[in-house]
Coordinates of C-alpha atoms in Angstrom, one line a residue:
M10 CA 158.6 41.5 20.5
K11 CA 158.8 40.7 17.0
N12 CA 157.2 42.6 13.8
P13 CA 155.5 40.1 11.4
N14 CA 158.3 40.7 8.9
E15 CA 160.8 39.4 11.5
I16 CA 158.7 36.3 12.0
S17 CA 158.5 35.7 8.6
E18 CA 162.3 35.9 7.9
I19 CA 162.8 33.3 10.5
R20 CA 160.2 31.1 9.3
S21 CA 161.7 31.2 5.7
K22 CA 165.4 30.6 6.4
L23 CA 167.2 27.6 7.0
N24 CA 168.2 27.1 10.5
Q25 CA 171.8 26.3 11.9
S26 CA 170.9 22.5 12.0
E27 CA 169.5 22.5 8.5
I28 CA 172.5 23.9 6.9
A29 CA 175.0 21.8 9.1
D30 CA 173.0 18.6 7.7
L31 CA 173.8 20.0 4.0
Q32 CA 177.3 20.8 4.5
W33 CA 177.8 17.1 6.0
L34 CA 176.0 15.7 2.8
H35 CA 178.2 17.6 0.8
T36 CA 181.3 16.8 2.6
E37 CA 180.5 13.0 2.6
L38 CA 179.6 12.9 -1.2
G39 CA 182.5 14.6 -2.0
N40 CA 184.4 12.0 0.1
F41 CA 182.4 9.1 -1.6
L42 CA 183.0 10.3 -4.8
A43 CA 186.6 10.9 -4.1
S44 CA 186.9 7.0 -2.9
D45 CA 186.5 4.6 -5.7
D46 CA 186.1 1.6 -3.6
V47 CA 182.9 -0.6 -3.8
S48 CA 182.8 -1.8 -0.1
A49 CA 180.3 -2.4 2.7
E50 CA 181.4 0.8 4.1
G51 CA 180.4 2.5 1.3
V52 CA 176.9 1.1 1.4
T53 CA 176.7 2.4 5.1
K54 CA 177.7 6.1 3.9
L55 CA 175.1 6.1 1.2
E56 CA 172.5 5.0 3.6
N57 CA 173.4 7.3 6.0
M58 CA 173.4 10.2 3.2
T59 CA 170.2 8.9 2.1
T60 CA 168.4 9.1 6.1
T61 CA 170.1 12.7 6.6
L62 CA 168.6 13.6 2.8
S63 CA 165.4 12.1 3.5
N64 CA 165.1 13.7 6.9
F65 CA 165.9 16.9 5.5
R66 CA 163.4 16.9 2.7
R67 CA 160.6 15.9 5.2
T68 CA 161.3 19.0 7.4
Y69 CA 161.7 21.5 4.7
T70 CA 158.5 20.4 3.1
Q71 CA 156.6 20.7 6.6
R72 CA 158.0 24.1 6.9
V73 CA 156.8 25.0 3.0
I74 CA 153.5 23.7 4.2
R75 CA 153.0 25.6 6.8
L76 CA 154.2 29.0 5.5
L77 CA 151.3 28.2 2.8
K78 CA 148.9 27.7 5.8
T79 CA 149.9 30.7 7.2
A80 CA 149.2 32.7 3.8
H81 CA 152.8 33.4 2.9
I82 CA 153.7 34.0 -0.9
I83 CA 156.0 31.4 -1.9
D84 CA 158.1 32.2 -5.0

């Protein structure tokens, strides 16, 4: 059985999926900046990045709210 400190640590750290999403965003944004073409493909890439970031922000906010509801102190 996990102690409260271990549970708190798990809740307050990014999981592998979230880290992978952020790394993908970082890579895609770098590729987007390296390409100076204005095209329909660029719009698609921007939409994909925006959707991924929006999903990440939503789940991140939900986790913060959940931590606050369980009376964790957040710095």
